[in-house]
């Protein structure tokens, strides 16, 4: 593993400060998609970016925003490279990112408890405090407004492919849930 230089660490922080184009309440750092910055011998900067899913339409906007910001800070040659391995996971969202999602009315993804693929269930859409995850532990989707565990799935897809549309059965408010990946 190569240790980042002070300049690379500074540029990584700068690239990570770019707001996500689909979830502007989060920075790319908080979303966990900016993986590394390398400065070559010629001074050219390469930024590694991992999309939330293969084919994510926001990658072009994220790349352009990173390039623009680094150019504004005196970096003349910037290349943003899409890196698919290791794959991005909702576990890459920082604690601050999860807090910001919830404070903006989006239920954050639940933390993974087991390694490997995420189990997909096409069963009932209502969730309660008695629902379980792949390990058998209770793991409900909580309403970001009133924190009730009594919610129902309205649509597996919401404004973006990485979110589902749910409704709270207690306060009756609809909300987005950032799906676990």
mmCIF file of C-alpha atoms in Angstrom:
data_model
loop_
_atom_site.group_PDB
_atom_site.id
_atom_site.type_symbol
_atom_site.label_atom_id
_atom_site.label_comp_id
_atom_site.label_asym_id
_atom_site.label_seq_id
_atom_site.Cartn_x
_atom_site.Cartn_y
_atom_site.Cartn_z
ATOM 1 C CA UNK A 1 0.000 0.000 0.000
ATOM 2 C CA UNK A 2 1.371 3.393 -1.016
ATOM 3 C CA UNK A 3 1.141 6.171 1.564
ATOM 4 C CA UNK A 4 -0.459 9.382 0.300
ATOM 5 C CA UNK A 5 1.621 12.538 0.300
ATOM 6 C CA UNK A 6 0.429 15.662 2.096
ATOM 7 C CA UNK A 7 -0.567 17.151 -1.283
ATOM 8 C CA UNK A 8 -2.520 14.015 -2.210
ATOM 9 C CA UNK A 9 -4.307 14.081 1.160
ATOM 10 C CA UNK A 10 -5.182 17.757 0.628
ATOM 11 C CA UNK A 11 -6.482 17.103 -2.895
ATOM 12 C CA UNK A 12 -8.455 14.068 -1.667
ATOM 13 C CA UNK A 13 -10.152 16.259 0.930
ATOM 14 C CA UNK A 14 -10.863 18.895 -1.716
ATOM 15 C CA UNK A 15 -12.290 16.348 -4.219
ATOM 16 C CA UNK A 16 -14.340 14.782 -1.418
ATOM 17 C CA UNK A 17 -15.925 18.163 -0.619
ATOM 18 C CA UNK A 18 -17.856 18.175 -3.910
ATOM 19 C CA UNK A 19 -21.624 17.773 -3.326
ATOM 20 C CA UNK A 20 -23.235 14.653 -4.774
ATOM 21 C CA UNK A 21 -25.345 15.716 -7.790
ATOM 22 C CA UNK A 22 -28.273 13.439 -6.860
ATOM 23 C CA UNK A 23 -28.089 13.905 -3.071
ATOM 24 C CA UNK A 24 -26.602 17.398 -2.646
ATOM 25 C CA UNK A 25 -26.980 17.195 1.141
ATOM 26 C CA UNK A 26 -23.974 14.819 1.022
ATOM 27 C CA UNK A 27 -20.430 15.387 -0.142
ATOM 28 C CA UNK A 28 -18.675 12.758 -2.223
ATOM 29 C CA UNK A 29 -16.532 11.999 0.844
ATOM 30 C CA UNK A 30 -19.617 11.434 3.020
ATOM 31 C CA UNK A 31 -21.086 9.211 0.308
ATOM 32 C CA UNK A 32 -17.795 7.293 0.207
ATOM 33 C CA UNK A 33 -17.248 7.376 -3.555
ATOM 34 C CA UNK A 34 -13.930 9.268 -3.810
ATOM 35 C CA UNK A 35 -11.364 6.539 -3.155
ATOM 36 C CA UNK A 36 -7.923 8.022 -3.797
ATOM 37 C CA UNK A 37 -5.939 10.858 -5.330
ATOM 38 C CA UNK A 38 -2.512 10.381 -6.877
ATOM 39 C CA UNK A 39 -0.141 13.062 -8.102
ATOM 40 C CA UNK A 40 2.163 11.909 -10.891
ATOM 41 C CA UNK A 41 5.747 13.004 -11.461
ATOM 42 C CA UNK A 42 4.559 15.535 -14.067
ATOM 43 C CA UNK A 43 2.098 17.047 -11.574
ATOM 44 C CA UNK A 44 -0.929 15.460 -13.238
ATOM 45 C CA UNK A 45 -3.618 14.451 -10.743
ATOM 46 C CA UNK A 46 -5.638 11.266 -10.980
ATOM 47 C CA UNK A 47 -8.768 10.898 -8.821
ATOM 48 C CA UNK A 48 -10.294 7.449 -8.296
ATOM 49 C CA UNK A 49 -14.080 7.492 -8.126
ATOM 50 C CA UNK A 50 -16.295 4.471 -7.419
ATOM 51 C CA UNK A 51 -19.944 4.894 -8.435
ATOM 52 C CA UNK A 52 -22.724 3.728 -6.150
ATOM 53 C CA UNK A 53 -23.645 1.241 -8.868
ATOM 54 C CA UNK A 54 -22.336 0.332 -12.305
ATOM 55 C CA UNK A 55 -23.905 2.604 -14.883
ATOM 56 C CA UNK A 56 -24.707 5.363 -12.375
ATOM 57 C CA UNK A 57 -25.654 8.398 -14.494
ATOM 58 C CA UNK A 58 -24.194 10.807 -11.918
ATOM 59 C CA UNK A 59 -20.595 9.682 -12.562
ATOM 60 C CA UNK A 60 -20.148 12.164 -15.415
ATOM 61 C CA UNK A 61 -21.448 15.065 -13.306
ATOM 62 C CA UNK A 62 -19.311 14.024 -10.315
ATOM 63 C CA UNK A 63 -16.220 13.779 -12.525
ATOM 64 C CA UNK A 64 -16.843 17.176 -14.126
ATOM 65 C CA UNK A 65 -17.430 18.804 -10.716
ATOM 66 C CA UNK A 66 -14.208 17.301 -9.304
ATOM 67 C CA UNK A 67 -12.222 18.421 -12.356
ATOM 68 C CA UNK A 68 -13.672 21.950 -12.185
ATOM 69 C CA UNK A 69 -12.949 22.317 -8.463
ATOM 70 C CA UNK A 70 -9.371 21.064 -8.761
ATOM 71 C CA UNK A 71 -8.768 23.339 -11.779
ATOM 72 C CA UNK A 72 -10.072 26.275 -9.698
ATOM 73 C CA UNK A 73 -7.481 25.367 -7.048
ATOM 74 C CA UNK A 74 -4.568 25.469 -9.504
ATOM 75 C CA UNK A 75 -4.369 21.867 -10.665
ATOM 76 C CA UNK A 76 -3.805 22.034 -14.425
ATOM 77 C CA UNK A 77 -4.105 18.384 -15.397
ATOM 78 C CA UNK A 78 -6.879 16.318 -13.766
ATOM 79 C CA UNK A 79 -8.156 12.902 -14.739
ATOM 80 C CA UNK A 80 -11.039 11.229 -12.912
ATOM 81 C CA UNK A 81 -10.910 7.464 -13.289
ATOM 82 C CA UNK A 82 -13.899 5.234 -12.527
ATOM 83 C CA UNK A 83 -12.871 2.286 -10.337
ATOM 84 C CA UNK A 84 -15.337 -0.581 -9.930
ATOM 85 C CA UNK A 85 -13.329 -2.816 -7.597
ATOM 86 C CA UNK A 86 -13.755 -2.953 -4.730
ATOM 87 C CA UNK A 87 -17.408 -2.206 -5.332
ATOM 88 C CA UNK A 88 -19.043 0.630 -3.438
ATOM 89 C CA UNK A 89 -21.286 -0.368 -0.542
ATOM 90 C CA UNK A 90 -23.696 1.614 1.591
ATOM 91 C CA UNK A 91 -21.296 0.756 4.426
ATOM 92 C CA UNK A 92 -18.987 3.344 2.785
ATOM 93 C CA UNK A 93 -21.358 6.166 3.770
ATOM 94 C CA UNK A 94 -19.832 8.005 6.736
ATOM 95 C CA UNK A 95 -21.620 8.465 10.050
ATOM 96 C CA UNK A 96 -21.987 12.172 9.203
ATOM 97 C CA UNK A 97 -23.484 11.221 5.825
ATOM 98 C CA UNK A 98 -26.034 8.960 7.521
ATOM 99 C CA UNK A 99 -26.911 11.737 9.960
ATOM 100 C CA UNK A 100 -27.384 14.213 7.108
ATOM 101 C CA UNK A 101 -29.601 11.790 5.164
ATOM 102 C CA UNK A 102 -31.889 11.326 8.143
ATOM 103 C CA UNK A 103 -31.996 15.040 8.950
ATOM 104 C CA UNK A 104 -33.121 15.676 5.363
ATOM 105 C CA UNK A 105 -35.957 13.130 5.527
ATOM 106 C CA UNK A 106 -34.177 10.169 3.896
ATOM 107 C CA UNK A 107 -33.935 6.972 5.912
ATOM 108 C CA UNK A 108 -30.248 6.009 5.859
ATOM 109 C CA UNK A 109 -29.267 2.495 4.824
ATOM 110 C CA UNK A 110 -29.085 -0.017 7.610
ATOM 111 C CA UNK A 111 -25.554 -1.261 8.375
ATOM 112 C CA UNK A 112 -24.600 -4.649 6.984
ATOM 113 C CA UNK A 113 -24.166 -7.366 9.554
ATOM 114 C CA UNK A 114 -22.877 -10.128 7.313
ATOM 115 C CA UNK A 115 -20.313 -10.261 4.538
ATOM 116 C CA UNK A 116 -21.345 -11.295 1.061
ATOM 117 C CA UNK A 117 -24.307 -10.495 -1.149
ATOM 118 C CA UNK A 118 -27.303 -8.576 0.134
ATOM 119 C CA UNK A 119 -30.313 -10.847 0.461
ATOM 120 C CA UNK A 120 -33.248 -9.858 -1.734
ATOM 121 C CA UNK A 121 -36.724 -10.571 -0.482
ATOM 122 C CA UNK A 122 -39.820 -10.079 -2.591
ATOM 123 C CA UNK A 123 -42.189 -10.841 0.268
ATOM 124 C CA UNK A 124 -44.540 -8.485 2.103
ATOM 125 C CA UNK A 125 -43.858 -4.784 1.817
ATOM 126 C CA UNK A 126 -44.780 -3.816 5.384
ATOM 127 C CA UNK A 127 -42.032 -3.770 7.962
ATOM 128 C CA UNK A 128 -42.322 -3.866 11.720
ATOM 129 C CA UNK A 129 -39.969 -4.094 14.661
ATOM 130 C CA UNK A 130 -40.156 -7.860 14.211
ATOM 131 C CA UNK A 131 -38.590 -7.943 10.728
ATOM 132 C CA UNK A 132 -35.190 -9.589 10.520
ATOM 133 C CA UNK A 133 -32.109 -9.253 8.355
ATOM 134 C CA UNK A 134 -30.027 -12.054 6.835
ATOM 135 C CA UNK A 135 -28.559 -12.911 10.259
ATOM 136 C CA UNK A 136 -31.970 -13.136 11.950
ATOM 137 C CA UNK A 137 -31.555 -9.872 13.890
ATOM 138 C CA UNK A 138 -34.368 -7.310 14.039
ATOM 139 C CA UNK A 139 -33.625 -4.641 11.430
ATOM 140 C CA UNK A 140 -36.598 -2.426 10.539
ATOM 141 C CA UNK A 141 -36.547 0.627 8.285
ATOM 142 C CA UNK A 142 -37.224 3.561 10.607
ATOM 143 C CA UNK A 143 -39.186 6.630 9.592
ATOM 144 C CA UNK A 144 -36.775 9.602 9.483
ATOM 145 C CA UNK A 145 -39.599 11.908 10.689
ATOM 146 C CA UNK A 146 -41.017 10.148 13.774
ATOM 147 C CA UNK A 147 -38.601 7.153 14.034
ATOM 148 C CA UNK A 148 -41.406 4.585 13.967
ATOM 149 C CA UNK A 149 -40.521 1.097 12.757
ATOM 150 C CA UNK A 150 -44.007 0.690 11.294
ATOM 151 C CA UNK A 151 -43.391 1.482 7.616
ATOM 152 C CA UNK A 152 -44.452 0.104 4.282
ATOM 153 C CA UNK A 153 -42.800 -0.054 0.894
ATOM 154 C CA UNK A 154 -44.632 1.935 -1.781
ATOM 155 C CA UNK A 155 -42.117 1.482 -4.600
ATOM 156 C CA UNK A 156 -38.811 -0.367 -4.820
ATOM 157 C CA UNK A 157 -37.461 2.629 -6.765
ATOM 158 C CA UNK A 158 -37.790 6.312 -5.933
ATOM 159 C CA UNK A 159 -36.191 9.434 -7.419
ATOM 160 C CA UNK A 160 -32.992 7.452 -8.042
ATOM 161 C CA UNK A 161 -32.329 3.729 -8.435
ATOM 162 C CA UNK A 162 -30.494 3.626 -5.098
ATOM 163 C CA UNK A 163 -33.548 4.760 -3.126
ATOM 164 C CA UNK A 164 -36.926 3.145 -2.382
ATOM 165 C CA UNK A 165 -40.136 5.027 -1.590
ATOM 166 C CA UNK A 166 -41.722 4.150 1.751
ATOM 167 C CA UNK A 167 -44.525 5.481 3.966
ATOM 168 C CA UNK A 168 -44.704 5.595 7.722
ATOM 169 C CA UNK A 169 -47.810 3.924 9.125
ATOM 170 C CA UNK A 170 -47.611 6.054 12.285
ATOM 171 C CA UNK A 171 -47.204 9.617 11.005
ATOM 172 C CA UNK A 172 -48.365 8.708 7.447
ATOM 173 C CA UNK A 173 -45.500 10.693 5.861
ATOM 174 C CA UNK A 174 -43.821 9.277 2.737
ATOM 175 C CA UNK A 175 -40.020 9.130 2.727
ATOM 176 C CA UNK A 176 -37.098 7.876 0.691
ATOM 177 C CA UNK A 177 -35.031 4.992 2.024
ATOM 178 C CA UNK A 178 -31.449 4.732 0.774
ATOM 179 C CA UNK A 179 -31.309 1.022 -0.051
ATOM 180 C CA UNK A 180 -28.553 -1.201 1.307
ATOM 181 C CA UNK A 181 -26.034 -2.352 -1.280
#
